[in-house]
XYZ file of C-alpha atoms in Angstrom:
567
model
C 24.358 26.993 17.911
C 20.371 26.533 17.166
C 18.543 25.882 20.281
C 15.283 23.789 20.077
C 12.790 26.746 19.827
C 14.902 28.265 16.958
C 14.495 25.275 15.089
C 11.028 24.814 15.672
C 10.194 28.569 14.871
C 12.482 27.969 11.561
C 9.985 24.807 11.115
C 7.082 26.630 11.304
C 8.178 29.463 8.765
C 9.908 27.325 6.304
C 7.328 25.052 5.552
C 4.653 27.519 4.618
C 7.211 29.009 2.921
C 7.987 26.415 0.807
C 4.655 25.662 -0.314
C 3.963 29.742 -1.203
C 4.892 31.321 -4.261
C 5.657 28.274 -6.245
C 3.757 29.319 -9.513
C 2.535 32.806 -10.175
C -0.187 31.848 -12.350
C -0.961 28.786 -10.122
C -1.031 30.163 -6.515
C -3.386 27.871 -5.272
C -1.096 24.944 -6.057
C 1.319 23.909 -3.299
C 2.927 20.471 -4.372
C 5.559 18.914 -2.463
C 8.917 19.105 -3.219
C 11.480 16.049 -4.382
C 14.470 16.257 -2.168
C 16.776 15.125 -4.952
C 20.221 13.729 -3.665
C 21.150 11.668 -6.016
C 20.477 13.267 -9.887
C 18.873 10.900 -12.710
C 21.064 9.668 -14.603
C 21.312 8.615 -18.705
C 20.502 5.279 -17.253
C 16.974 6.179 -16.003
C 14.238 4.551 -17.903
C 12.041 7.346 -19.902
C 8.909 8.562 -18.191
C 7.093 10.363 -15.320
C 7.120 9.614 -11.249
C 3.730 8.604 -10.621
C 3.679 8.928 -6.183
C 1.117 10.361 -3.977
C 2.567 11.328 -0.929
C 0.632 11.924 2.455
C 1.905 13.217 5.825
C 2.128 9.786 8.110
C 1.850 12.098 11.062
C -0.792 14.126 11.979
C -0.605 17.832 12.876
C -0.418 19.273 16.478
C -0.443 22.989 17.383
C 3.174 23.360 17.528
C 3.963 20.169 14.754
C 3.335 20.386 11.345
C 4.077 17.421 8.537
C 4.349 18.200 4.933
C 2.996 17.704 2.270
C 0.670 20.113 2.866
C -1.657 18.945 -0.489
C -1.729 15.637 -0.032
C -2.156 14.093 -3.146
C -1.811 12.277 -6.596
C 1.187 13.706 -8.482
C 3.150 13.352 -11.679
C 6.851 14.714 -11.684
C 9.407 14.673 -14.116
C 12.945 13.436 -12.969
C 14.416 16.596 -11.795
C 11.200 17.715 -9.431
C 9.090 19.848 -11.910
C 5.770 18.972 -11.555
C 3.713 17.936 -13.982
C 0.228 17.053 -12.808
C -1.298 18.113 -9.228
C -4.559 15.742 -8.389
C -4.801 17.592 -5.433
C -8.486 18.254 -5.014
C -9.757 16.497 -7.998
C -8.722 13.209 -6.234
C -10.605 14.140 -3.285
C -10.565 12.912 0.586
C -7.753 10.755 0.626
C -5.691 9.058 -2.494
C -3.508 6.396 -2.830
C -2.059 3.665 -5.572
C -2.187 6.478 -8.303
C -1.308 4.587 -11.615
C -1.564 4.969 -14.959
C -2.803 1.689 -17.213
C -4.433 0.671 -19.920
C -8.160 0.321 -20.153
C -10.404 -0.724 -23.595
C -7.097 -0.060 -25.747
C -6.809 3.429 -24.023
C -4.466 4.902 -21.519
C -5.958 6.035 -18.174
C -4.926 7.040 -14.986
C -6.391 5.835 -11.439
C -6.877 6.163 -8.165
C -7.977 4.774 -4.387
C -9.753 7.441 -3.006
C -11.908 7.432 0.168
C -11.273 7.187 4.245
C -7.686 6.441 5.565
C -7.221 4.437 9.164
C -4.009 4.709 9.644
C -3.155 3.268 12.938
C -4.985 0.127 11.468
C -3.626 0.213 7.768
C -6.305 -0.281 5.389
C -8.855 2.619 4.442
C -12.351 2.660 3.227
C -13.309 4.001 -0.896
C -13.685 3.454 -3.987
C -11.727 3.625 -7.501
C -12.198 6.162 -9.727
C -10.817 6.250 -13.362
C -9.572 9.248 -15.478
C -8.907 9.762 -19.028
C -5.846 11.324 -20.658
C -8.345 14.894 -20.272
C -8.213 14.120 -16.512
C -11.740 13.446 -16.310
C -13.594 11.046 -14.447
C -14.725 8.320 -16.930
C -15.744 5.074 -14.461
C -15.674 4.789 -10.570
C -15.810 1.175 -9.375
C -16.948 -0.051 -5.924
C -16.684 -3.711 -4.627
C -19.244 -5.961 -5.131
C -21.165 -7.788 -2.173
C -22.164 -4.684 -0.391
C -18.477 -4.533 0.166
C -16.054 -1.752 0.877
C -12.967 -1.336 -1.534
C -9.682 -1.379 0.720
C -7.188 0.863 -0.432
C -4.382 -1.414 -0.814
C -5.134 -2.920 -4.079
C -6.292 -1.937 -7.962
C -4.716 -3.735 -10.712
C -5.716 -4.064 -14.199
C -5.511 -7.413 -16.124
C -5.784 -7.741 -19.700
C -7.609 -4.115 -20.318
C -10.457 -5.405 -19.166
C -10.838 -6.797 -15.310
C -9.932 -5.251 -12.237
C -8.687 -7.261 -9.285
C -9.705 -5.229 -5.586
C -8.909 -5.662 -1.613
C -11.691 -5.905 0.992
C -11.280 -5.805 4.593
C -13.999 -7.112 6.457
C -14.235 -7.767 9.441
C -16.398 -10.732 11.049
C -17.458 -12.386 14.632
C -15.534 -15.203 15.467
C -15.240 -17.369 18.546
C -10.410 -16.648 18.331
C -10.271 -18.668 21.799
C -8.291 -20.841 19.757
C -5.669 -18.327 18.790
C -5.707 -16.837 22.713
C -8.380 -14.517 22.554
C -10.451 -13.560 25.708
C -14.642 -13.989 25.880
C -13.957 -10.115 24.674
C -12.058 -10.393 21.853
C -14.420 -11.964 19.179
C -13.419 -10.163 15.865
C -11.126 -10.939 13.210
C -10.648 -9.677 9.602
C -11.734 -11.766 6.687
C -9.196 -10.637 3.802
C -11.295 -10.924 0.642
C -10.300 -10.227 -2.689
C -12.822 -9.852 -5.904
C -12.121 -9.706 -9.579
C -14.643 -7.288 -11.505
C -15.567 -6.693 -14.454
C -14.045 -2.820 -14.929
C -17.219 -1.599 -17.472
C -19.844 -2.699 -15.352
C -18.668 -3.615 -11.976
C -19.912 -7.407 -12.349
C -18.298 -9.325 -9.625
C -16.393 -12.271 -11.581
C -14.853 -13.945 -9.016
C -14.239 -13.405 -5.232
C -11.632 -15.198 -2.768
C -11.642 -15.284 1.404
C -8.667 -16.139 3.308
C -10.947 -17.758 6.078
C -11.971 -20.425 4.062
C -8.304 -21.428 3.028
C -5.822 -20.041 6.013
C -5.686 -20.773 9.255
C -5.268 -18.019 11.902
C -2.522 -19.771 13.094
C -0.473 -19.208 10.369
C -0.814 -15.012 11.161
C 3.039 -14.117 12.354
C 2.086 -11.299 14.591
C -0.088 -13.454 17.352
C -3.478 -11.639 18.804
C -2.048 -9.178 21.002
C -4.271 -6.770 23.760
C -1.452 -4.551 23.132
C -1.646 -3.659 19.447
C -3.949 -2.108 17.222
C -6.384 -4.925 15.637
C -6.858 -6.701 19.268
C -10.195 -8.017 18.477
C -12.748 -5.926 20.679
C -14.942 -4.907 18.376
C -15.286 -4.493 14.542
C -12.611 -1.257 14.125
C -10.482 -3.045 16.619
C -10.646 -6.851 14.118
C -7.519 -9.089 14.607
C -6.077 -8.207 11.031
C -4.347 -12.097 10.866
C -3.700 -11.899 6.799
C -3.756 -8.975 5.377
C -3.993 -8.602 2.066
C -1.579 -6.100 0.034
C -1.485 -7.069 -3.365
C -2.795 -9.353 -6.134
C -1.863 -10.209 -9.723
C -3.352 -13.018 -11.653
C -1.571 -15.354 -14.351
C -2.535 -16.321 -17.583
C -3.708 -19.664 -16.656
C -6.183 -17.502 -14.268
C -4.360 -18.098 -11.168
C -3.933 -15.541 -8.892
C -0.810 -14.728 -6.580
C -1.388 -12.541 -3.581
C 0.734 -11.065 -0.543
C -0.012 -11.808 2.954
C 1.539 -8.911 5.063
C 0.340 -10.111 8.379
C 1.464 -14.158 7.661
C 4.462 -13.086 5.841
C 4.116 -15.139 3.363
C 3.182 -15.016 -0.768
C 0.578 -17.338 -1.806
C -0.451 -19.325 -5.392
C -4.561 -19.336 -5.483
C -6.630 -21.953 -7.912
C -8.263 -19.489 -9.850
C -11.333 -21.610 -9.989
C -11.714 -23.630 -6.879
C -9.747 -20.793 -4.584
C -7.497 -23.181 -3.225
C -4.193 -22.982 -2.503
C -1.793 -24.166 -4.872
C 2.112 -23.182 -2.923
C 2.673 -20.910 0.029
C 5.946 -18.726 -0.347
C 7.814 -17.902 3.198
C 5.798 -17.902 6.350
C 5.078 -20.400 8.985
C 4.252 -22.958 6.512
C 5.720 -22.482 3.114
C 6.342 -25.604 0.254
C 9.471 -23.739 -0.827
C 12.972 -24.227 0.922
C 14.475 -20.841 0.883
C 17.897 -19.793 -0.254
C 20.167 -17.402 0.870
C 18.438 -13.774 1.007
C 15.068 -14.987 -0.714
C 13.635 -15.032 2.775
C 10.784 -11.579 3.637
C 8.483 -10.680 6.096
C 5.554 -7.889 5.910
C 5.921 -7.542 2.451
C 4.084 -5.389 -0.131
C 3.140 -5.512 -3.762
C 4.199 -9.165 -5.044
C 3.970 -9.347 -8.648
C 4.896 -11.910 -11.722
C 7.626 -11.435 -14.182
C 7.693 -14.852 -15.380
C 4.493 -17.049 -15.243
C 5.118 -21.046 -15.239
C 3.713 -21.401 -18.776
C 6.848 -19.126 -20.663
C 10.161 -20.611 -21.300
C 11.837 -22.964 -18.459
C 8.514 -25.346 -17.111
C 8.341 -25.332 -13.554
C 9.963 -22.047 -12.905
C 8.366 -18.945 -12.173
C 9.613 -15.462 -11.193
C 8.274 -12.879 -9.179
C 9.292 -9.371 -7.977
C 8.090 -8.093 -4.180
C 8.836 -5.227 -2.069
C 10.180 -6.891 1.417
C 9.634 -4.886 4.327
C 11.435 -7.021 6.836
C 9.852 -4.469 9.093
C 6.375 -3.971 11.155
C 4.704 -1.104 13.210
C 2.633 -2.861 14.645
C 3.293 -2.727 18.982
C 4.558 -6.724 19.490
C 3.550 -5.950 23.396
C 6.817 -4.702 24.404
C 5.997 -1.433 22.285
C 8.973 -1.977 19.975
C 8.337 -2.431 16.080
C 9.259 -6.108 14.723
C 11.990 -6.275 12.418
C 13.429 -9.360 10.581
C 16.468 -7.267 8.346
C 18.236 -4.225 9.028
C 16.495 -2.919 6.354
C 14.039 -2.708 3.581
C 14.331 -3.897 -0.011
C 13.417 -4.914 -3.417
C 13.631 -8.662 -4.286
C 12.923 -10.575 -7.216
C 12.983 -14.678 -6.469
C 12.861 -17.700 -8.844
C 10.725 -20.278 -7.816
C 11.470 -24.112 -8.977
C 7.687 -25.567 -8.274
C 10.078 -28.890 -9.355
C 12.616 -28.968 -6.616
C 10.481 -26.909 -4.130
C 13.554 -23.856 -3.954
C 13.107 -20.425 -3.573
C 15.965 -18.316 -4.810
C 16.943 -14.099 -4.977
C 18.120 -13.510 -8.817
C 18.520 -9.696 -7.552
C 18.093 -7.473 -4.338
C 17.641 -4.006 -4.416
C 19.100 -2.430 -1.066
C 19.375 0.774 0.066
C 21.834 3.431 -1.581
C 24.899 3.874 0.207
C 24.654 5.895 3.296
C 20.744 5.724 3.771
C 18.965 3.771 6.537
C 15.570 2.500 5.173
C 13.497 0.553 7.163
C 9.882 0.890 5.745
C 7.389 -0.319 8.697
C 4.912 0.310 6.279
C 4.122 0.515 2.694
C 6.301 0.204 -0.237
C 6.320 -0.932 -4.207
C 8.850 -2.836 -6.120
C 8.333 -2.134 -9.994
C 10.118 -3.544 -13.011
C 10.251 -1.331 -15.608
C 9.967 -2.510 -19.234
C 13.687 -1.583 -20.339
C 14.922 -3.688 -16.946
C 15.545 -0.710 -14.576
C 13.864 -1.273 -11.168
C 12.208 1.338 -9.318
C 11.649 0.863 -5.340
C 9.319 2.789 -3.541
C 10.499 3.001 0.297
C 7.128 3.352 1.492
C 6.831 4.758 5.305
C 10.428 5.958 4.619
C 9.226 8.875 1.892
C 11.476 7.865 -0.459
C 12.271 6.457 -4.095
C 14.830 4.920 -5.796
C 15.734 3.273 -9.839
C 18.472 1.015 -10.016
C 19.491 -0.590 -13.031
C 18.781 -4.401 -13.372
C 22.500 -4.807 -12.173
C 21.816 -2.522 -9.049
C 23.094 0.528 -9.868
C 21.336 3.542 -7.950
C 21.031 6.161 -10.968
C 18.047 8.166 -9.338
C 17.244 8.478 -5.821
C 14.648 11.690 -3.950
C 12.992 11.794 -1.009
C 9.025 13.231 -0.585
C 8.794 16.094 1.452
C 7.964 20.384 1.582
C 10.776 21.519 3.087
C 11.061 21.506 6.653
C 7.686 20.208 6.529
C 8.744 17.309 4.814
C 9.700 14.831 8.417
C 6.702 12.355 8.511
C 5.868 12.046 4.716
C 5.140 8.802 3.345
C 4.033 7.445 -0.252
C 2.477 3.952 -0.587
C 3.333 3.244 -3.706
C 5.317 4.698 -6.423
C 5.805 4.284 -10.272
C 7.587 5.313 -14.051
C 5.275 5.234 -16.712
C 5.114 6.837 -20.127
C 1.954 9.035 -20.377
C 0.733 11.817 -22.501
C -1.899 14.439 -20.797
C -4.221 16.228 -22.591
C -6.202 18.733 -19.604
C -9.752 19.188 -20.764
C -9.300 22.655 -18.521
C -8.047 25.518 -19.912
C -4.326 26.842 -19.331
C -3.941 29.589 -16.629
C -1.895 32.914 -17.440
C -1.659 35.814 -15.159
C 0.361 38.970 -16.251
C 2.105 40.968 -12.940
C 3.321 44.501 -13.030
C 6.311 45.424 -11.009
C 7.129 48.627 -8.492
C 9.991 48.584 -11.676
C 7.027 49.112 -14.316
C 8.105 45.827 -15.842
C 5.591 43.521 -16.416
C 6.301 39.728 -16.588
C 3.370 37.158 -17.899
C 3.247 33.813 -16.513
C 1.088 30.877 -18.144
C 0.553 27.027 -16.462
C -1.047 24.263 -17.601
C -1.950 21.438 -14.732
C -1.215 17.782 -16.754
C -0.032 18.924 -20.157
C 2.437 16.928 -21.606
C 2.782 18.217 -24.980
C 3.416 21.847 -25.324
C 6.776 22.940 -26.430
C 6.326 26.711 -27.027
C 4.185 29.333 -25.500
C 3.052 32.484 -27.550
C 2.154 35.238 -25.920
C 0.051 38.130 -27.560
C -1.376 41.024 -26.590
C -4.762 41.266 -26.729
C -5.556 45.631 -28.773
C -9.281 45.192 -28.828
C -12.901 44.020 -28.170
C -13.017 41.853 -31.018
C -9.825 39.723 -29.972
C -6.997 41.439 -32.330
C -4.251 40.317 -31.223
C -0.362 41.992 -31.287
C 2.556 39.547 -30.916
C 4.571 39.697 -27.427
C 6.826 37.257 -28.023
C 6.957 33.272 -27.172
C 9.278 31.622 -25.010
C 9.828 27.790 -24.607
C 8.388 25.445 -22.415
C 10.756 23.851 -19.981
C 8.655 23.589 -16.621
C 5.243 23.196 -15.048
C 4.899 27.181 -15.398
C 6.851 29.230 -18.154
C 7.217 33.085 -18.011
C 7.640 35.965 -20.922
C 9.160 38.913 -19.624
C 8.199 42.410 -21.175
C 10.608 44.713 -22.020
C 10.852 47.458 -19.198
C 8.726 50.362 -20.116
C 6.273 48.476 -22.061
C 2.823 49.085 -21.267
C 0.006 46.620 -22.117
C -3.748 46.165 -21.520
C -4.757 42.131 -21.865
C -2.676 39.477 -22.668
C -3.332 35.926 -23.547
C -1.205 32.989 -24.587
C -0.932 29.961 -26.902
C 0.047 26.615 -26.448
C 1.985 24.951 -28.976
C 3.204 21.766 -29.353
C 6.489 20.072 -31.505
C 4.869 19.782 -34.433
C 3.603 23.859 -34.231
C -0.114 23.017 -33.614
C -1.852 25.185 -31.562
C -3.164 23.260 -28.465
C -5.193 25.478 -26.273
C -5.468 29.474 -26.021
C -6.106 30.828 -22.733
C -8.321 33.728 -22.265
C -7.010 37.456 -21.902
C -6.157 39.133 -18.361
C -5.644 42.433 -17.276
C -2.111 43.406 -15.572
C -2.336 42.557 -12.187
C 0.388 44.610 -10.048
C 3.132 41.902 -8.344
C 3.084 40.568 -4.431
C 6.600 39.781 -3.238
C 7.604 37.857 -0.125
C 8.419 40.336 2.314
C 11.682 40.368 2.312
C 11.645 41.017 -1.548
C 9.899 43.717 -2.105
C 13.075 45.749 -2.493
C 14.016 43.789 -5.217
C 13.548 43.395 -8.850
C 10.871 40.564 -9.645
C 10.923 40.679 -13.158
C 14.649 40.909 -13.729
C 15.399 38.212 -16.337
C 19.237 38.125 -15.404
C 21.157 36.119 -12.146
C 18.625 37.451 -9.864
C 18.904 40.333 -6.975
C 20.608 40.214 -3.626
C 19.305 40.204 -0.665
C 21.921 41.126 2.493
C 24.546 40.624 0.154
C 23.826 37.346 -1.025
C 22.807 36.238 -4.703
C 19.765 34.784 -5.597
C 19.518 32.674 -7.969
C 16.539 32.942 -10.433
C 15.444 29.741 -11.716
C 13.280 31.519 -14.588
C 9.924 29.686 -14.804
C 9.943 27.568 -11.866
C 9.333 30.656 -9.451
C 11.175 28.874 -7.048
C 13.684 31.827 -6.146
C 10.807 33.188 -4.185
C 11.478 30.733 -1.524
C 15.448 31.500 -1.900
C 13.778 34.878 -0.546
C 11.645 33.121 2.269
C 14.604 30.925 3.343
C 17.089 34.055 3.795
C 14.644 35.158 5.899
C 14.946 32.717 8.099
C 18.077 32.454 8.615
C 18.405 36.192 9.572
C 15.667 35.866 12.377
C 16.619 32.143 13.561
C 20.219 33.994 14.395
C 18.602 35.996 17.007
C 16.886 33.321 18.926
């Protein structure tokens, strides 16, 4: 049997382990890994995982949490990466999307400072083209801080943000001591995406009471009031979407509760849930510390008086409720859509979107409920590090969980999404060609965010003016594909071409010299450019995966096991 110290020794090799040797011609890429447990399906809508995951725990000397690039990523369905924004989405990212801005598809981003323990962070939004560069970052107006809970674009044009500010207030009212004078002011603006023009801007001070916060002002809990980094968070804003009368619906984490602004006056037209909602709520429509409320049906299509809305309900909070025990109102987390009669004054759940079978989620934190255009649903289990698409009947046909191996306990993802998207990197492709102890050479060529190559060629490159003799070409089924040499054959510089379906030559890279190969240790007996099932190592197979280089971790992982025996 493991003892403790075996495990954590394990820990500590794995997870570097599983970041290393990922892509030859990418080594300074070290994505996380989707834990995979239940496969897509033909159900799954088409198009790309949009998450970027973060480690919700930080590191200690003998703890490490996964990933270990924290970042913006696109993955296809079974893993492969597509896009890493690690490091071009600097500091701290969050909310990666793509949308559409001025008739074109970009991508974007919250990045900037991240508070954890008090759940809102400090940034901006920047904007990237299909190229992947920056085109527009956009700040809050007011001399304002953008929170990182909320960037949504409405009709191409407009961009609704979050602010958390926090204010001096005199909260004896709501129990605070002579000490405890701050509270947050949740503020959202609407701006003008081109050039930042603040267009409209809302404060839940002017239109909700403190008393209406569910989690009272505690000395025990983060947000007690003593000073400005320490403001009595009452509201807390997570979300807002606006209608096409110009209304605007937002969720109120902290009041539990959704709630139906005047888009010109600010007031409040209906309160959803909380301590003082106009709806009476039916069986199951009921949430707490919800996320990411959005409209699927606005009052002005089709039945008048009825409007439909999707959320992500938490029904949990980490928040220290004095006893030190998290507050929960369900057993566990899920995705809800509810039809609201502003008639009768009813609340009812047309769908819930629960857990798979045999998994406990219960996000304290975090968490995304999206509606895909063919009627799949895709729910992000925020704190929990996981995602799951259901059909519209409920039907689980995809379901991962965020991690890096053993490094993977602690990672969450704020949000996740599906969208269609075609990437067209402005940066060149990288190729690399490795030499052997064999003598056989394999060549190994990347391409960080394109979407659109089928084929690679690969040449060799005879002379100084570029002449060029054909290596062969091999197609493009992963984030890196390899070519591999027939043994004996000796080459100077190599280069590659990217071509897409149609047989247009995308990008070429430049030409390389043959490097000679760097196994794992406890491969460097074997044969690294073997194209067939892969050496052994103690006897056991190894699977080669061909282009995803992940059989060098098979390696690492053996490895492990041998030297955890002896502990």
């Amino acid at each position: 049997m493991k003892t403790a110290a075996s495990l954590a020794v394990a820990s500590l090799l794995l997870g570097p382990a599983s970041a290393d040797w990922q892509f030859r011609s990418r080594p300074d890429l070290a994505p996380p890994r989707l834990n995979i447990s239940i496969p897509a399906t033909k159900d799954v809508e088409k198009g790309y995982l949009f998450v970027a995951p973060f480690a919700g725990f930080p590191d200690t000397p003998t703890e490490q949490h996964g990933p270990r690039q924290a970042g913006p990523y696109i993955f296809r369905d079974n893993g492969d990466l597509v896009w890493s924004g690690y490091g071009i989405y600097s500091i701290w990212s969050t909310n990666f999307q793509a949308a559409r801005w001025k008739g074109k598809d970009v991508l974007f981003s919250f990045e900037g400072d991240h508070n954890a323990g008090y759940g809102h962070g400090h940034g901006h939004i920047t904007i990237m083209d299909q190229h992947y560069e920056t085109i527009r970052e956009l700040r809050a107006g007011n001399h304002k801080l953008v929170d990182k809970h909320e960037f949504h674009v409405i009709n191409e044009e407009t961009g609704l943000i979050q602010v958390y500010q926090p204010v001096p207030r005199d909260l004896s009212a709501w129990g605070g001591s002579p000490e405890q004078q701050w509270i947050v002011d949740a503020i959202f603006q609407e701006l003008d995406i081109a050039t930042g023009r603040l267009l409209f801007e809302w404060h839940s001070l002017d239109h909700v009471s403190p008393a209406e916060a569910v989690l009272p002002l505690n000395s025990g809990q983060a947000g007690a009031g003593y000073n400005s980094s320490d403001a009595w968070d009452y509201f807390h804003i997570n979300s807002v979407d606006k209608d096409r009368a110009g209304n605007y619906l937002i969720s109120a984490r902290d009041a539990c509760a959704v709630h139906k602004v005047n888009g010109t006056s600010g007031e409040i037209i209906w309160r959803l849930a909380g301590k003082r909602s106009d709806f009476t709520l039916g069986e199951g429509s009921d949430f707490c510390f919800q996320h990411h409320a959005r409209w699927l049906k606005q009052e002005d299509e089709g039945e008048e008086g009825i409007e439909i809305i999707s959320l992500y309900d938490n029904a949990a909070h980490g928040t220290e409720h004095g006893g030190g025990h998290e507050v929960h109102t369900a057993d566990a987390s899920s995705g809800k859509i509810l039809r609201l009669d502003t008639k009768a004054w009813k609340a009812e759940l047309v769908h819930g979107y629960y857990p798979p079978q045999g998994y406990k989620l219960l996000s304290k934190s975090q968490g995304s409920t999206q509606v895909l255009p063919g009627g799949n649903v895709l729910v992000n289990w925020g704190s929990e590090g996981a995602v799951t698409e259901y059909t519209a009947e409920g039907e689980v046909v995809f379901h991962a969980a965020m991690d890096s191996g053993e490094l993977g306990v602690g990672v969450e993802n704020y949000r996740a999404f599906r969208f269609n998207w075609t990437g067209l990197p402005s940066e060149e492709p990288a190729v690399v060609a490795l030499k052997g102890d064999d003598g056989a050479t394999s060549v190994y060529v990347s391409w960080n965010g394109d979407t659109e190559t089928a084929v690679w060629r690969f040449f060799e490159v005879v002379d100084e003016l570029g002449s060029r003799s054909f290596l062969g070409e091999a197609e493009r089924t992963s984030f890196e594909t390899r070519l591999d040499l027939p043994r004996g054959k000796k080459v100077g510089r190599v280069a590659a071409e990217a071509i897409d379906a149609q047989g247009r030559v995308l990008r070429v890279t430049r030409d390389v010299g043959v490097e000679p190969e760097i196994l794992p240790a406890s491969g460097k007996e074997s044969d690294a450019g073997a194209a067939s099932s892969g050496p052994a190592v103690d006897g056991q197979k190894v699977i080669d995966v061909g282009s995803s280089g992940s059989r060098w971790e098979e390696y690492a992982i053996l490895k492990i096991f041998r030297f955890s025996k002896d502990l």
